[in-house]
Amino acid sequence: FSVLDLDVNRARDVVGATVSDANGEFRFTLDRGIAVDVHAMVRGDEVGRALDAFAGEYVEIRPERFRVLGRVTRASDDSPVAGASIRAFRRGGNRSESRSTTTGTDGSYEIRLPFDDRVQLEVTPLVEQTSPWIPVAFDAEGVARKDVEVVPGLIVTGRVTSAVDGLPIAGATVGEGWLYHRTATTDENGEYRLQGFGRPGVRDVFVRAPGFGQSQIASLPQAVDGVLRVDFVLEPARRAHGRVVARDGTPLEGVLVAAVASENGPEGQRFDWKWARTDAEGSFEIRDLAQDLRHALMLSSHGFATRVYDFPRDEMRHEDLDLGSFELGPPALIAGVVLDDDGVGVAGVDVSMRGSNTDRDRLSGSRRVVGEYYTDERRTMTDGRGRFSFGDAAAGKYRLEFTAKDHPPIDSVSVSLADGEQRDDLIVLAGSGERILGRVFDPEGRPAVSVLVEAELVEPRDGVESFTLSFPSTRTDVNGRFAFAGLEPGDYRLVARPESIRRDAAPTLTTAFAELVPTGSEDVVIRLERGTTISGVVRDAEGNAIAECEITARDLAGSFLVASCDAAGAFRLAVPVGGLFDLAARRPEPVQDGDVVFVNALEDEFARSIVARAVEAGTQDLELVVP
């Protein structure tokens, strides 16, 4: 499951330990369908990991032989930044596929990694703004050098008070985004000061305090001299309690009990995730529940089926809600294999399972899913032999969906499970599809590294209706090469989008296109060009800057170019020299898994968002107003 409670998400539950033999081999006996991370230690130091491993799988833990090193400095004066947090991770990978360190007094750092594909770097200084995600490419020796310049962030100040009596709340934690990337604590007057705000993709400020529900503000005011004033008024929280037993009535101790809520509103997504564990009598009490959100209850314990129950529909009328007693029964299992056209297992297929126990609406009397996909969806990935499994499932109806890179879409599978049923015979077929290969070069004819290349189906072959609803994307390697596989037969439009680490980086490389490229092509060449920029700031009708707004430019030929605003609403869009562009602006939308988000190029949607017409390439200091 996707877990939004940071304490639970980062907790480790050790389920076994052993010592490798003379051949370096080891063995664990585990429950089927339950993912584990395997950590290899030598004399107390970790030397490698195998992530999301399952019973029945053979894994190899390799030494961390790839290195990312460099220096972090301030863009203003090139002075070193000491104590900055450095995180290197695999984009789109498991949460554990990352390594961290901090910079030394001279701003230098070095991180070792066991993988070299899709690596990104993120720098979070103590005071300055967090960097964007920076693509990393390794040389033949497995070394990547990345020097990073950081810029000042905004300062967020304000006061946190109680909605009941207006008194200040001391000891409240104010954070940048829901992950609380950087935090500040309120003093005895309820005042706080948060430095370095402006992390890319983060558009809101959160606050939490004991006895109160979590709150967030996404519609931030305009910064004045680099300072945002954000005050919070917190409502008292609610509580819920109950008891968990086995089928024979025995109290179950240590069961993880979570209250989960997620809803979308004017401030974007609002969510709540609070948890507790049952005591020796099987009793639990969950505190600090948000007053104005509906919750679902999730019950999870080793050796039992995970169950979900929506809270009663009148939950918001109760400050302390008695949920009653819950029984946990034996776990069921769903397992299978994904095979290609030759009957070979397909590794790395994303598998999601949606559904929950049949009696989920026991308390609510309603079939409306509370907590969205956080409560009715779990995900995994096929292993090296194409196998997948989901353990601790409850009796119910489930739908399995599959997403395989370099393969066409795969049919979903519906499964009904009985109590404790072991369903491990699923066979799922993944077709091969077709491919396009090519290279991207810069204006000087050098390979362009880490350029995002997207493929859009324009003409399906033989007039067959397209099943492609998304745009496959990849990045060029150190030789500028890119590859698409698993494509639907037809002609494609390829879009190469260079990215700059700094928004003010120069010279500018503009987005380039290759039109009507047929599948089967293996020598496509895309050349980037130097261009100019259109820059400015985006504000609302009251004159407040809109952070992380999405800007799209359309030229006379109908091609689209995209950029994003920073925390102060400023944008810089790379465009070809001499063109005229219509500009559209949209308020920020949620970003999933750090993926780059582009405005949908449908004409009607673009037309609704236009804020300026016939803007000349090279125009600077525009002011765009978004209603």
XYZ file of C-alpha atoms in Angstrom:
627
model
C 0.000 0.000 0.000
C 0.972 3.656 -0.390
C 1.425 4.807 3.213
C 1.186 8.516 3.980
C 2.139 8.304 7.651
C 5.862 9.043 7.740
C 6.489 7.191 11.023
C 4.980 3.967 9.667
C 6.490 4.403 6.208
C 10.032 4.683 7.551
C 9.765 2.039 10.266
C 11.648 -1.246 9.940
C 10.178 -4.527 11.141
C 12.920 -7.157 11.239
C 11.461 -10.558 10.259
C 14.672 -12.587 10.107
C 18.474 -12.572 10.199
C 21.099 -15.042 9.029
C 24.743 -15.327 7.938
C 25.853 -16.045 4.356
C 27.870 -19.223 3.733
C 31.265 -19.699 2.038
C 29.636 -19.080 -1.356
C 27.976 -15.873 -0.156
C 24.563 -17.529 -0.236
C 21.768 -17.201 2.323
C 18.196 -18.385 2.830
C 15.108 -17.109 4.655
C 11.756 -18.773 5.314
C 9.042 -16.155 4.773
C 5.291 -15.735 4.355
C 4.267 -15.792 0.688
C 3.268 -12.560 -0.995
C 4.801 -10.232 1.602
C 7.573 -7.946 0.301
C 10.804 -7.625 2.290
C 13.987 -5.600 1.862
C 17.159 -7.640 2.414
C 20.097 -5.717 3.888
C 23.629 -7.178 3.755
C 25.929 -6.100 6.597
C 29.642 -6.654 7.082
C 30.926 -5.856 10.567
C 27.930 -3.622 11.174
C 28.233 -1.637 7.925
C 25.656 -2.063 5.150
C 27.260 -3.132 1.857
C 24.144 -3.622 -0.273
C 20.404 -4.232 -0.470
C 17.868 -6.294 -2.373
C 14.553 -4.444 -2.422
C 10.987 -5.759 -2.520
C 12.036 -9.421 -2.494
C 9.485 -12.212 -2.029
C 9.456 -15.773 -0.747
C 10.567 -18.079 -3.574
C 12.846 -15.480 -5.179
C 16.633 -15.778 -5.663
C 18.332 -12.401 -5.243
C 21.887 -11.191 -5.660
C 23.183 -8.297 -3.587
C 25.930 -6.469 -5.418
C 28.485 -3.988 -4.065
C 27.770 -0.287 -4.448
C 30.329 0.365 -7.159
C 28.884 3.470 -8.857
C 29.919 6.863 -7.509
C 28.346 10.318 -7.705
C 30.588 13.094 -6.455
C 30.815 16.843 -6.707
C 30.569 20.129 -4.874
C 27.635 22.287 -3.794
C 28.065 26.062 -3.966
C 25.929 29.188 -3.787
C 25.017 30.685 -7.161
C 25.486 34.211 -5.808
C 29.174 34.004 -4.858
C 30.363 30.420 -5.498
C 30.933 29.889 -1.763
C 30.733 26.294 -0.478
C 27.518 25.016 1.118
C 28.291 22.823 4.145
C 25.818 20.445 5.772
C 23.522 20.171 2.743
C 21.615 16.903 2.431
C 22.380 15.003 -0.791
C 20.051 12.264 -2.030
C 20.727 10.063 -5.061
C 17.888 7.796 -6.170
C 16.429 5.842 -9.059
C 13.634 7.816 -10.693
C 10.329 5.958 -10.533
C 11.864 3.284 -8.289
C 11.225 1.844 -4.870
C 11.357 4.227 -1.915
C 14.411 2.371 -0.611
C 16.377 2.792 -3.851
C 18.216 5.846 -2.613
C 21.380 6.792 -0.756
C 22.056 9.957 1.203
C 24.957 11.931 2.599
C 25.812 15.512 3.590
C 28.325 17.959 2.193
C 31.583 18.691 3.996
C 32.909 22.098 5.018
C 34.168 22.666 1.473
C 30.776 21.729 -0.040
C 32.047 18.410 -1.400
C 30.162 15.097 -1.309
C 30.375 11.523 -2.549
C 27.644 8.866 -2.728
C 28.023 5.204 -3.721
C 25.192 3.388 -5.510
C 24.486 -0.212 -6.590
C 22.651 0.942 -9.750
C 23.390 3.341 -12.617
C 20.088 3.648 -14.493
C 17.538 6.504 -14.125
C 19.654 8.067 -11.357
C 18.606 11.506 -10.100
C 20.260 13.810 -7.582
C 18.549 16.171 -5.150
C 20.268 18.736 -2.921
C 18.597 20.201 0.179
C 20.702 22.884 1.908
C 20.042 24.026 5.455
C 19.028 27.519 4.355
C 18.853 27.717 0.555
C 16.154 26.279 -1.715
C 16.103 22.570 -2.553
C 17.393 21.864 -6.049
C 15.291 20.343 -8.847
C 15.867 16.668 -9.574
C 19.127 16.497 -11.525
C 19.712 13.640 -14.030
C 22.987 11.769 -13.508
C 24.975 9.969 -16.234
C 27.981 7.750 -15.418
C 31.204 7.396 -17.391
C 32.876 4.116 -18.348
C 34.467 3.920 -14.893
C 31.082 4.183 -13.155
C 31.714 7.749 -11.938
C 29.460 10.785 -12.348
C 30.550 14.287 -11.347
C 27.764 16.719 -10.512
C 28.569 20.178 -9.196
C 25.387 21.933 -8.082
C 24.628 25.601 -7.505
C 21.810 26.469 -5.105
C 19.792 29.657 -4.867
C 18.114 31.402 -1.930
C 14.681 30.162 -1.024
C 11.744 32.017 0.434
C 11.164 32.484 4.154
C 7.756 31.435 5.479
C 6.671 32.999 8.755
C 3.407 33.007 10.627
C 1.451 32.080 13.720
C -0.480 28.967 14.713
C -3.523 29.393 16.951
C -6.466 27.359 18.235
C -9.881 27.773 16.603
C -11.547 27.283 19.996
C -10.070 30.132 21.995
C -7.637 31.867 19.659
C -4.688 31.086 21.909
C -1.281 30.345 20.399
C -0.222 26.717 19.949
C 3.351 26.099 21.059
C 5.323 23.107 19.770
C 3.408 22.798 16.472
C 5.448 21.494 13.530
C 5.256 23.485 10.297
C 6.611 21.752 7.186
C 7.342 22.231 3.504
C 4.851 19.936 1.763
C 3.166 16.861 3.215
C 6.516 15.102 3.598
C 7.698 17.921 5.895
C 10.928 18.143 3.877
C 12.139 20.959 6.119
C 10.416 22.029 9.299
C 10.081 24.747 11.909
C 8.553 24.578 15.407
C 6.304 27.228 16.887
C 7.469 29.052 20.033
C 5.414 29.936 23.086
C 3.662 32.671 21.074
C 2.748 30.220 18.318
C 5.208 31.930 15.944
C 7.471 30.078 13.493
C 10.077 30.841 10.817
C 10.696 28.333 7.994
C 13.711 29.015 5.755
C 14.549 27.771 2.257
C 10.972 27.297 1.010
C 10.529 26.688 -2.726
C 11.249 23.009 -3.289
C 10.249 22.157 -6.917
C 6.867 20.436 -7.034
C 5.935 21.542 -3.488
C 3.196 24.149 -3.433
C 1.819 24.063 0.081
C 2.662 24.436 3.759
C 1.490 21.875 6.340
C 1.156 22.044 10.108
C 0.456 19.466 12.795
C 0.167 19.633 16.583
C -0.863 17.173 19.325
C -4.587 17.423 20.016
C -5.331 19.082 16.684
C -5.983 17.863 13.158
C -3.370 18.396 10.458
C -3.930 21.453 8.275
C -2.518 22.726 4.992
C -2.556 25.896 2.913
C -1.927 25.594 -0.824
C -3.113 29.039 -1.972
C -0.054 30.877 -0.760
C 0.098 34.692 -0.675
C 2.503 36.740 -2.737
C 6.015 36.936 -1.298
C 7.133 40.363 -0.053
C 10.913 40.824 -0.066
C 11.342 37.059 -0.116
C 8.972 36.416 2.817
C 5.606 34.608 2.839
C 3.209 35.170 5.739
C 1.127 32.035 6.411
C -1.026 31.822 9.552
C -2.867 28.699 10.659
C -5.984 28.228 12.794
C -6.274 24.610 13.935
C -9.452 22.778 14.877
C -9.409 20.320 17.786
C -8.982 16.741 16.642
C -11.311 13.767 17.068
C -10.550 10.271 18.404
C -11.656 6.741 17.562
C -11.274 3.534 19.535
C -12.086 -0.160 19.239
C -10.785 -3.701 19.701
C -9.227 -6.382 17.446
C -9.514 -10.144 18.078
C -8.835 -13.412 16.282
C -11.670 -15.630 15.022
C -11.695 -17.522 18.343
C -12.054 -14.308 20.322
C -8.409 -14.117 21.447
C -7.211 -10.480 21.758
C -4.571 -9.573 19.175
C -1.700 -7.435 20.383
C 0.483 -5.269 18.136
C -1.970 -4.977 15.232
C -1.276 -1.885 13.122
C -4.500 0.136 13.080
C -4.611 3.155 10.759
C -7.300 5.761 10.105
C -6.948 6.965 6.493
C -8.641 9.872 4.723
C -8.093 11.491 1.316
C -10.289 13.999 -0.493
C -9.800 16.623 -3.195
C -11.022 20.178 -2.667
C -10.216 23.844 -3.424
C -6.846 23.516 -1.666
C -5.987 20.392 -3.645
C -5.667 16.996 -2.017
C -6.426 16.876 1.687
C -5.512 13.751 3.578
C -5.098 12.317 7.044
C -3.230 9.199 8.153
C -3.065 8.417 11.865
C -2.157 5.097 13.409
C -1.870 3.118 16.627
C -1.121 -0.454 17.726
C -3.381 -2.660 19.783
C -2.434 -3.409 23.392
C -2.456 -6.764 25.221
C -6.263 -6.646 25.376
C -6.532 -5.974 21.639
C -7.731 -2.414 22.292
C -6.658 0.641 20.311
C -7.211 4.396 20.337
C -6.364 6.655 17.400
C -5.909 10.331 18.225
C -5.593 13.618 16.326
C -8.066 12.789 13.549
C -8.989 15.699 11.261
C -12.422 17.099 12.083
C -13.702 17.518 8.515
C -12.518 14.417 6.680
C -14.125 10.980 6.397
C -11.861 8.096 7.356
C -11.426 4.413 6.646
C -9.923 1.962 9.130
C -7.101 -0.332 8.000
C -6.111 -3.363 10.131
C -2.849 -5.198 9.415
C -0.917 -7.883 11.287
C 1.516 -10.654 10.295
C -0.286 -13.935 9.656
C -3.714 -12.355 9.142
C -5.652 -10.870 6.234
C -5.486 -7.071 5.947
C -8.975 -5.614 6.268
C -10.459 -2.170 5.595
C -13.664 -0.665 7.025
C -15.124 2.735 6.194
C -16.029 4.765 9.291
C -19.761 5.323 10.007
C -21.297 8.065 7.859
C -21.946 10.194 10.956
C -18.346 10.003 12.198
C -17.924 13.798 12.142
C -20.612 14.148 14.837
C -18.496 12.267 17.376
C -15.478 13.645 19.196
C -14.696 10.131 20.453
C -16.062 7.399 18.198
C -16.509 3.803 19.372
C -15.905 1.593 16.318
C -16.596 -1.674 18.107
C -14.817 -4.994 17.684
C -13.099 -6.442 14.614
C -12.068 -10.003 13.760
C -9.000 -10.875 11.715
C -8.975 -14.140 9.788
C -6.512 -16.191 7.732
C -4.770 -14.473 4.789
C -5.465 -15.301 1.154
C -2.888 -15.184 -1.643
C -2.979 -14.033 -5.274
C 0.087 -15.012 -7.322
C 1.000 -15.592 -10.948
C 3.434 -14.916 -13.764
C 3.629 -12.504 -16.718
C 4.948 -14.181 -19.910
C 6.018 -12.756 -23.271
C 5.217 -14.181 -26.730
C 7.958 -16.805 -26.305
C 6.743 -17.960 -22.899
C 9.565 -16.197 -21.043
C 8.809 -14.359 -17.802
C 8.748 -10.549 -18.098
C 10.642 -8.819 -15.289
C 9.843 -5.366 -13.938
C 6.128 -5.294 -14.756
C 4.153 -2.959 -12.478
C 1.180 -4.844 -11.030
C -1.646 -3.206 -9.101
C -4.462 -4.957 -7.255
C -7.655 -3.028 -6.514
C -10.398 -4.162 -4.183
C -10.942 -5.004 -0.520
C -12.801 -7.265 1.863
C -16.460 -7.966 1.065
C -17.708 -6.553 4.395
C -15.894 -3.229 4.041
C -19.165 -1.254 4.342
C -20.154 -2.974 7.620
C -19.969 0.304 9.599
C -20.915 2.813 6.906
C -23.696 0.976 5.081
C -22.360 2.592 1.903
C -20.229 1.248 -0.944
C -18.447 4.590 -1.443
C -14.692 4.065 -1.120
C -13.193 6.279 1.586
C -9.516 7.136 1.443
C -9.339 6.637 -2.334
C -6.592 4.342 -3.701
C -4.711 4.451 -0.394
C -7.211 1.967 1.007
C -8.226 -0.174 -1.984
C -5.059 -0.472 -4.066
C -1.732 -2.174 -3.510
C 1.170 -2.489 -5.912
C 4.102 -4.759 -6.650
C 6.516 -5.594 -9.476
C 7.353 -8.873 -11.210
C 10.678 -10.482 -10.312
C 13.393 -11.671 -12.688
C 11.242 -14.642 -13.739
C 8.090 -12.588 -14.274
C 6.416 -13.711 -11.044
C 4.228 -11.540 -8.795
C 2.249 -12.111 -5.609
C -0.009 -10.360 -3.105
C -0.273 -11.875 0.348
C -2.437 -11.095 3.414
C -5.518 -10.504 1.204
C -9.022 -10.769 2.643
C -11.992 -12.520 1.059
C -13.302 -10.233 -1.688
C -13.283 -9.275 -5.362
C -10.115 -7.832 -6.897
C -8.935 -6.499 -10.256
C -5.294 -6.856 -11.313
C -3.813 -4.358 -13.780
C -0.399 -4.583 -15.471
C 1.947 -1.959 -16.919
C 5.037 -3.245 -18.713
C 7.702 -0.990 -20.147
C 8.497 -1.889 -23.760
C 5.256 -3.877 -24.106
C 1.778 -2.910 -25.374
C -1.051 -2.629 -22.819
C -1.913 -5.897 -21.038
C -5.454 -7.063 -20.318
C -6.583 -6.747 -16.702
C -7.618 -9.812 -14.661
C -10.524 -10.108 -12.183
C -10.250 -12.515 -9.248
C -12.621 -13.494 -6.432
C -11.014 -14.815 -3.251
C -12.445 -16.872 -0.410
C -11.140 -16.774 3.165
C -7.567 -18.055 3.214
C -7.640 -19.134 -0.445
C -4.258 -19.681 -2.132
C -4.745 -18.586 -5.772
C -1.282 -18.906 -7.333
C -1.999 -20.115 -10.885
C -2.552 -16.860 -12.800
C -0.866 -16.645 -16.215
C -0.813 -13.207 -17.865
C 0.387 -12.657 -21.455
C 2.361 -9.568 -22.540
C 2.796 -8.956 -26.286
C 6.043 -7.647 -27.752
C 4.953 -4.669 -29.901
C 7.316 -2.677 -32.144
C 10.218 -0.281 -31.577
C 11.856 2.999 -32.627
C 15.567 3.726 -32.074
C 17.496 6.952 -32.568
C 19.878 9.602 -31.259
C 19.660 13.219 -30.123
C 22.471 15.708 -30.879
C 23.140 19.247 -29.703
C 23.687 22.096 -32.222
C 27.424 21.309 -32.360
C 26.755 17.686 -33.268
C 27.645 16.272 -29.867
C 25.463 13.591 -28.222
C 22.789 15.210 -26.039
C 22.701 13.434 -22.679
C 19.617 12.879 -20.480
C 17.187 14.552 -22.884
C 13.553 13.541 -22.303
C 12.102 12.011 -25.493
C 8.343 11.385 -25.818
C 6.499 9.355 -28.460
C 2.962 10.275 -29.594
C 1.038 7.954 -31.935
C -0.221 10.028 -34.901
C -1.266 7.438 -37.517
C -2.094 3.853 -36.435
C -1.040 1.307 -39.037
C -3.791 -0.052 -41.319
C -6.292 2.304 -39.705
C -6.449 0.224 -36.534
C -7.961 2.165 -33.633
C -5.257 3.356 -31.236
C -5.094 1.857 -27.770
C -2.345 4.306 -26.711
C -3.796 6.752 -24.180
C -0.459 7.917 -22.739
C 2.814 9.145 -24.198
C 5.715 6.722 -23.664
C 8.890 8.541 -22.674
C 12.548 7.763 -22.158
C 15.851 9.606 -21.702
C 18.936 9.618 -23.856
C 22.059 7.855 -22.585
C 25.654 9.125 -22.533
C 25.829 8.609 -26.310
C 22.585 10.477 -26.959
C 20.762 7.261 -27.851
C 17.101 6.576 -27.075
C 14.941 3.505 -27.587
C 11.200 2.842 -27.572
C 9.876 -0.720 -27.556
C 6.428 -2.263 -27.177
C 4.840 0.383 -29.392
C 1.603 0.009 -31.301
C 2.374 -0.216 -35.061
C 2.085 3.140 -36.801
C 3.669 6.558 -37.317
C 4.809 8.567 -34.300
C 5.700 12.148 -33.468
C 8.845 12.261 -31.335
C 9.440 15.202 -29.008
C 12.885 15.837 -27.466
C 12.779 18.126 -24.428
C 16.136 19.306 -23.009
C 16.114 20.295 -19.341
C 18.294 22.851 -17.561
C 19.492 22.390 -13.977
C 19.230 26.139 -13.399
C 16.292 28.209 -14.590
C 18.658 30.984 -15.724
C 21.042 28.601 -17.498
C 22.372 29.711 -20.883
C 22.718 29.127 -23.753
C 19.184 27.852 -24.344
C 18.363 24.583 -26.106
C 14.832 24.391 -27.451
C 12.470 21.449 -27.812
C 12.895 19.579 -31.115
C 10.553 17.282 -33.066
C 10.654 14.383 -35.518
C 7.383 13.976 -37.395
C 5.715 10.806 -38.749
C 8.385 8.346 -37.667
C 7.252 4.776 -38.497
C 7.722 1.938 -36.042
C 10.664 -0.174 -37.070
C 12.886 2.894 -37.595
C 16.330 2.369 -36.055
C 18.302 5.448 -37.131
C 16.139 8.453 -36.213
C 18.186 11.627 -35.689
C 16.858 14.622 -33.731
C 18.935 17.804 -33.572
C 18.393 20.386 -30.852
C 18.663 24.060 -31.705
C 19.716 27.116 -29.781
C 16.917 29.548 -29.233
C 15.819 32.357 -27.014
C 13.345 32.667 -24.141
C 10.031 34.121 -23.125
C 10.028 34.965 -19.436
C 7.758 36.574 -16.908
C 5.613 35.977 -13.849
C 2.142 34.478 -13.329
C -0.320 36.083 -10.912
C -3.933 35.663 -9.914
C -6.586 38.362 -10.242
C -5.521 39.882 -6.888
C -1.903 40.180 -7.991
C -0.586 37.218 -5.962
C 2.099 35.070 -7.553
C 1.030 31.495 -8.426
C 3.769 29.030 -7.519
C 4.550 26.083 -9.843
C 2.012 27.187 -12.472
C 2.278 25.288 -15.777
C 2.985 27.381 -18.899
C 2.390 26.109 -22.437
C 3.358 27.910 -25.656
C 1.859 27.005 -29.064
C 3.455 28.260 -32.289
C 1.735 28.868 -35.623
C 2.442 25.274 -36.695
C 0.618 23.920 -33.654
C 3.714 22.655 -31.770
C 3.647 22.878 -27.990
C 6.442 23.871 -25.583
C 6.162 23.677 -21.798
C 7.714 25.239 -18.675
C 6.845 25.601 -14.976
C 6.852 28.595 -12.651
C 9.068 28.658 -9.576
C 7.967 29.357 -5.994
C 7.669 33.092 -6.793
C 5.551 32.538 -9.925
C 8.434 33.290 -12.322
C 8.848 31.265 -15.517
C 11.402 31.001 -18.329
C 10.287 29.241 -21.508
C 12.828 28.167 -24.140
C 11.537 28.876 -27.678
C 12.940 29.016 -31.235
C 14.177 32.392 -32.449
C 11.760 34.523 -34.492
C 8.501 32.772 -33.639
C 5.116 33.993 -32.394
C 3.426 32.045 -29.599
C 0.092 31.840 -27.831
C 0.637 31.251 -24.110
C -1.623 29.234 -21.822
C -1.294 28.990 -18.042
C -2.840 26.523 -15.642
C -2.764 26.327 -11.900
C -0.675 23.458 -10.505
C -2.056 19.938 -10.332
C -0.805 17.024 -8.182
C 2.430 15.395 -9.377
C 2.723 11.576 -9.060
C 6.068 9.984 -8.303
C 8.015 13.061 -9.405
C 7.112 12.645 -13.079
C 7.341 15.652 -15.366
C 3.818 16.988 -15.968
C 2.944 18.582 -19.316
C -0.239 20.433 -20.230
C -2.544 18.272 -22.311
C -2.163 19.418 -25.915
C -5.841 19.040 -26.809
C -6.987 22.152 -28.635
C -10.097 22.808 -26.549
C -8.222 22.553 -23.256
C -5.419 24.789 -24.503
C -7.927 27.353 -25.783
C -9.617 27.563 -22.381
C -6.267 28.344 -20.709
C -4.862 31.002 -23.092
C -3.712 34.153 -21.277
C -1.623 35.874 -24.016
C -1.586 35.742 -27.823
C 1.083 36.321 -30.483
C 3.924 36.779 -28.008
C 7.265 37.296 -29.777
C 10.206 35.028 -29.027
C 12.622 36.925 -26.798
C 9.900 38.785 -24.870
C 10.892 39.243 -21.233
C 9.160 40.362 -18.015
C 5.644 39.375 -19.054
C 2.877 39.505 -16.455
C 0.290 36.776 -17.030
C -2.967 36.756 -15.070
C -4.734 33.444 -14.410
C -8.411 33.762 -13.361
